[in-house]
Amino acid sequence: MSNDKFGTKFDRLYVAVVTPYKEDYEVDEPALRSLLQYFMQPKFVDAGGAIVINPEAGELFYLSRKEKRRNVEIAVEECGGKVPIFAGVFDLRTEDSVKVAIDAKDVGADGLFLMPPGGTIEVSSAWDSDKYPEVWIDMAKAQLQAADLPAITHPAAPYTLTFGPALPLDATLEMCRQIPNIIGWKMFQSYTGSRIIARALRALDRHVAILPALATLYHENLATGYFDGTVTGSFNYAMEPMIDHINAWKRNDLDEALRIWKSGLEDLHEYVYAELARLHVKYKIASWIRGLIPLPFMRPPVPKPKKEEILTIRGLLTNAGLSVIPEREFNRVIAGL
């Protein structure tokens, strides 16, 4: 591919890392280090794992610039040289988001995780991305001109019937044509929309990795070959069986892949992804119940979890054969809700 700047070296299994907090909602740096160290075990690293620090699942929108930079520093200290580290980039003004991109590069990130603009209605709920793709393209270009790194997109956009809450086809292709640093496209469209986008990405004159995010569709994505890797928060709570499932598909062992999928993993993902409005709340609940973070809470205005969500997720994790925290710690936190 003559127009290919980075090739396939960043086709990876990226975990969108949640951000642990203390009781006062300050970032719990020791807990973040512990979570990152968990992902440096051979099972994840040898499978082609990688890190996205400060993603949406990590509450990028509610972190200060200083906190974003510090989280990237910690990720580089714990994971640098072992797996690629991509850093989420967001701020309301383009000039401020550029500073976040520069911070990430300065402290050693291998790539950027690009978030669409937010704020005024023209660039949020009323944005027609096919008609006005420059809304995001201009910001992304500014970020990548300042920090020349490979980039993966988080293509959230106003809802459409075909593509769901993700960027539609024309805007997707325009971004890829204009921005050669884009090496991966996170996929969280409806299944029909994801197939349309995947086929179009395959037809480009360079490689842009198809990175499905919805764990509920992994079985289908792996079966159709539209799976160059992933960017998902689900590795925070179900990394082990998910890696086993992916590896079974890579060996063409359909019986084993299906056995793993039907051994509680499918049911767990179906519940976590049932409501996008509760997705990141459930990521944090599940990560806490696994014992990987100390508390299940996100920063306000994101609401606290519901007791029924906690109880349901605990049961689903157990049914999937995953270890959970002791009853005493579970009851201590749930009693305060």
XYZ file of C-alpha atoms in Angstrom:
337
model
C 0.000 0.000 0.000
C 1.898 3.026 -1.232
C -0.034 5.479 0.928
C 0.449 3.497 4.153
C 2.320 5.460 6.863
C 2.270 2.992 9.767
C 1.226 -0.395 8.371
C -0.261 -2.948 10.765
C 2.112 -2.602 13.742
C -0.637 -1.077 15.916
C -3.272 -3.744 15.195
C -3.684 -4.654 18.851
C -6.074 -5.617 21.634
C -6.439 -2.267 23.412
C -7.955 -2.078 26.858
C -9.773 1.199 27.545
C -8.520 1.541 31.128
C -10.918 2.788 33.802
C -9.640 5.415 36.252
C -9.724 4.303 39.919
C -10.691 6.888 42.550
C -10.345 7.266 46.281
C -13.332 7.954 48.533
C -12.979 11.695 47.788
C -12.948 11.100 43.995
C -9.274 11.972 43.655
C -7.370 9.710 41.285
C -6.053 6.710 43.204
C -2.564 6.489 41.726
C -1.498 3.283 43.520
C -4.714 1.606 42.358
C -4.104 2.786 38.792
C -0.600 1.344 38.896
C -1.968 -1.947 40.208
C -4.568 -2.112 37.427
C -1.947 -1.407 34.760
C 0.351 -4.033 36.259
C -2.492 -6.548 36.021
C -2.561 -5.994 32.274
C 1.169 -6.598 32.004
C 0.739 -10.298 32.743
C 1.783 -12.658 29.927
C -1.778 -13.626 29.029
C -2.546 -10.070 27.916
C 0.866 -9.012 26.629
C 1.486 -12.185 24.623
C -1.957 -11.914 23.013
C -1.003 -8.541 21.536
C -2.452 -6.366 24.273
C -2.083 -2.598 24.447
C -3.216 0.277 26.635
C -5.536 3.216 26.070
C -5.117 5.515 29.047
C -7.668 8.312 29.584
C -10.386 6.929 27.299
C -14.079 7.702 27.709
C -14.272 4.656 29.987
C -11.525 6.343 32.035
C -13.649 9.495 32.398
C -11.448 11.637 30.185
C -14.116 14.340 30.118
C -13.916 14.800 33.890
C -10.136 14.793 34.325
C -8.092 17.981 34.556
C -5.201 18.539 32.176
C -2.803 17.828 35.037
C -4.570 14.550 35.845
C -4.564 13.466 32.208
C -0.840 14.080 31.935
C -0.130 12.305 35.210
C -2.176 9.249 34.189
C -0.149 8.989 30.984
C 3.083 9.283 32.980
C 1.966 6.414 35.214
C 0.991 4.284 32.211
C 4.397 4.874 30.618
C 6.164 4.022 33.876
C 4.235 0.764 34.275
C 3.768 -0.350 30.660
C 6.248 1.571 28.507
C 8.391 -0.653 26.323
C 6.113 -3.636 26.999
C 3.011 -2.712 25.009
C 1.909 0.353 22.996
C 0.269 3.134 25.013
C -2.309 5.409 23.379
C -3.557 8.431 25.305
C -7.011 9.972 25.125
C -7.092 13.570 23.897
C -9.960 15.877 24.774
C -10.665 19.413 25.852
C -13.440 21.788 24.916
C -11.355 24.279 22.957
C -9.153 23.087 20.110
C -6.141 24.977 21.456
C -6.527 23.300 24.840
C -6.930 19.853 23.297
C -3.700 20.452 21.386
C -1.939 21.017 24.722
C -3.286 17.683 25.961
C -1.915 15.984 22.818
C 1.490 17.595 23.325
C 1.492 16.524 26.983
C 0.846 12.919 25.963
C 3.687 12.911 23.473
C 6.081 14.679 25.850
C 5.663 12.035 28.573
C 6.074 9.099 26.205
C 2.733 7.971 24.733
C 3.068 5.911 21.556
C -0.146 7.244 20.044
C -3.254 9.344 20.545
C -6.846 8.277 21.091
C -8.878 10.977 19.369
C -12.177 12.092 20.833
C -14.694 14.156 18.818
C -15.367 17.766 19.865
C -17.898 18.482 22.578
C -19.799 21.449 23.904
C -22.085 23.642 21.838
C -25.019 22.082 19.977
C -23.305 22.634 16.599
C -20.603 20.112 17.509
C -22.583 17.783 19.734
C -26.230 16.739 19.530
C -27.084 18.636 16.318
C -23.867 17.901 14.403
C -24.398 16.526 10.886
C -20.996 14.876 10.519
C -21.464 13.771 6.907
C -22.305 17.319 5.833
C -19.772 19.064 8.093
C -16.908 16.603 8.729
C -14.507 19.506 9.260
C -15.940 19.943 12.763
C -13.799 17.012 13.891
C -11.241 16.928 11.070
C -9.945 20.422 11.833
C -9.479 19.623 15.523
C -7.810 16.276 14.824
C -5.438 17.850 12.315
C -4.404 20.490 14.832
C -3.727 17.828 17.466
C -1.688 15.671 15.108
C 0.261 18.555 13.623
C 1.388 19.396 17.147
C 2.044 15.791 18.207
C 2.923 13.690 15.170
C 1.829 10.278 16.454
C -0.361 7.454 15.157
C -3.982 7.846 16.182
C -7.043 5.728 16.865
C -10.481 7.327 16.713
C -13.359 7.170 19.152
C -15.969 8.146 16.528
C -18.960 9.077 18.676
C -21.579 11.132 16.846
C -25.286 11.980 17.001
C -27.437 8.895 16.545
C -28.515 7.735 13.084
C -30.659 4.729 12.189
C -27.958 2.898 10.233
C -24.863 3.725 12.261
C -26.242 4.180 15.759
C -24.203 6.531 18.015
C -21.130 6.473 15.753
C -19.783 8.454 12.812
C -21.532 7.547 9.536
C -19.804 6.345 6.382
C -19.005 9.535 4.448
C -17.496 11.332 7.435
C -15.492 8.222 8.356
C -13.936 7.977 4.910
C -13.226 11.707 4.743
C -11.341 11.601 8.035
C -9.271 8.625 6.903
C -8.475 10.275 3.565
C -7.418 13.574 5.082
C -5.551 12.293 8.144
C -2.899 9.647 7.354
C -1.991 9.332 11.040
C -5.274 7.507 11.691
C -4.249 3.858 12.010
C -7.292 2.404 13.760
C -11.042 2.929 13.790
C -12.944 1.998 16.925
C -16.206 0.339 15.912
C -19.314 0.674 18.052
C -21.986 1.088 15.398
C -24.975 -1.165 15.045
C -24.002 -4.483 13.468
C -25.339 -3.426 10.073
C -23.515 -0.112 10.275
C -20.291 -1.753 11.412
C -20.266 -4.039 8.383
C -20.738 -1.057 6.067
C -17.863 0.814 7.711
C -15.639 -2.287 7.822
C -16.029 -2.990 4.111
C -15.280 0.631 3.302
C -12.142 0.633 5.461
C -10.940 -2.517 3.718
C -11.306 -0.716 0.368
C -9.035 2.213 1.326
C -5.623 2.551 -0.318
C -3.934 2.077 3.063
C -4.496 0.052 6.187
C -6.842 1.389 8.879
C -7.408 -1.261 11.526
C -10.970 -2.370 12.197
C -11.223 -2.315 15.999
C -14.641 -3.534 17.217
C -15.550 -2.245 20.678
C -18.877 -3.922 21.441
C -17.992 -7.157 23.219
C -21.489 -8.448 22.471
C -20.492 -8.696 18.787
C -17.028 -10.235 19.113
C -18.211 -13.671 18.045
C -19.699 -12.275 14.836
C -16.793 -9.897 14.135
C -14.260 -12.695 14.520
C -16.314 -15.000 12.299
C -16.486 -12.463 9.453
C -12.837 -11.378 9.682
C -13.713 -7.779 10.567
C -11.477 -7.882 13.622
C -7.943 -6.497 13.386
C -7.921 -5.912 17.132
C -10.179 -4.085 19.542
C -10.566 -1.070 21.813
C -12.799 -2.109 24.687
C -13.480 -1.450 28.332
C -14.609 -5.057 28.732
C -11.032 -6.198 29.315
C -11.269 -4.370 32.658
C -13.573 -7.081 33.981
C -13.340 -10.138 31.682
C -9.888 -10.106 30.134
C -9.057 -13.769 30.712
C -12.008 -15.461 28.955
C -12.067 -12.778 26.264
C -8.435 -13.501 25.367
C -9.181 -17.237 25.371
C -12.153 -16.655 23.066
C -10.134 -14.518 20.646
C -7.243 -16.997 20.618
C -9.615 -19.901 19.917
C -10.895 -18.066 16.855
C -7.336 -17.343 15.713
C -6.640 -21.110 15.889
C -9.849 -21.757 13.920
C -11.106 -23.780 16.886
C -14.785 -22.943 16.535
C -15.931 -25.528 19.062
C -13.723 -24.044 21.777
C -14.606 -20.461 20.838
C -18.303 -21.276 21.055
C -17.864 -23.144 24.342
C -16.142 -20.130 25.933
C -18.722 -17.727 24.528
C -21.619 -19.772 25.880
C -19.994 -20.382 29.292
C -21.294 -17.162 30.773
C -19.291 -14.663 28.717
C -22.097 -13.860 26.290
C -24.608 -13.299 29.109
C -22.182 -11.070 31.011
C -21.517 -8.839 28.013
C -25.189 -8.696 27.043
C -26.056 -7.250 30.439
C -23.170 -4.787 30.582
C -23.945 -3.447 27.090
C -27.749 -3.480 27.409
C -27.929 0.282 28.033
C -25.272 2.593 26.626
C -26.348 5.158 29.231
C -25.091 2.758 31.944
C -22.151 1.224 30.078
C -19.280 2.918 31.895
C -21.064 2.662 35.243
C -21.222 -1.103 34.683
C -17.575 -1.279 33.583
C -16.614 0.188 36.925
C -18.964 -2.024 38.920
C -17.572 -5.137 37.266
C -13.938 -4.037 37.623
C -14.510 -3.409 41.336
C -16.246 -6.749 41.888
C -13.285 -8.455 40.209
C -11.051 -6.780 42.815
C -9.137 -4.744 40.224
C -10.123 -1.301 41.527
C -11.017 -0.298 45.111
C -14.372 1.406 44.458
C -17.082 1.263 41.766
C -17.846 4.993 41.569
C -17.450 7.467 38.719
C -17.106 11.203 39.151
C -20.351 13.196 39.323
C -22.411 14.052 37.340
C -22.244 10.363 36.419
C -24.622 8.703 38.915
C -23.755 5.996 41.391
C -24.536 2.372 40.525
C -27.793 0.744 41.516
C -27.817 -2.133 43.988
C -29.625 -4.338 41.495
C -26.894 -3.657 38.907
C -24.201 -4.653 41.391
C -25.978 -7.840 42.439
C -26.699 -8.845 38.845
C -23.139 -8.251 37.669
C -21.724 -10.175 40.594
C -23.864 -13.166 39.667
C -22.913 -12.945 35.988
C -19.193 -12.714 36.762
C -19.447 -15.763 39.004
C -21.394 -17.690 36.366
C -18.641 -16.877 33.849
C -16.094 -18.471 36.172
C -14.412 -15.190 37.139
C -13.117 -14.481 40.634
C -14.861 -11.816 42.730
C -14.070 -9.849 45.897
C -14.857 -11.292 49.339
C -18.396 -10.981 50.698
C -17.240 -8.608 53.446
C -15.813 -6.020 51.051
C -18.775 -6.382 48.743
C -21.257 -5.740 51.545
C -19.267 -2.784 52.941
C -19.617 -0.795 49.730
C -23.130 -1.847 48.793
C -24.375 -0.864 52.274
C -23.515 2.754 51.541
C -25.673 3.034 48.437
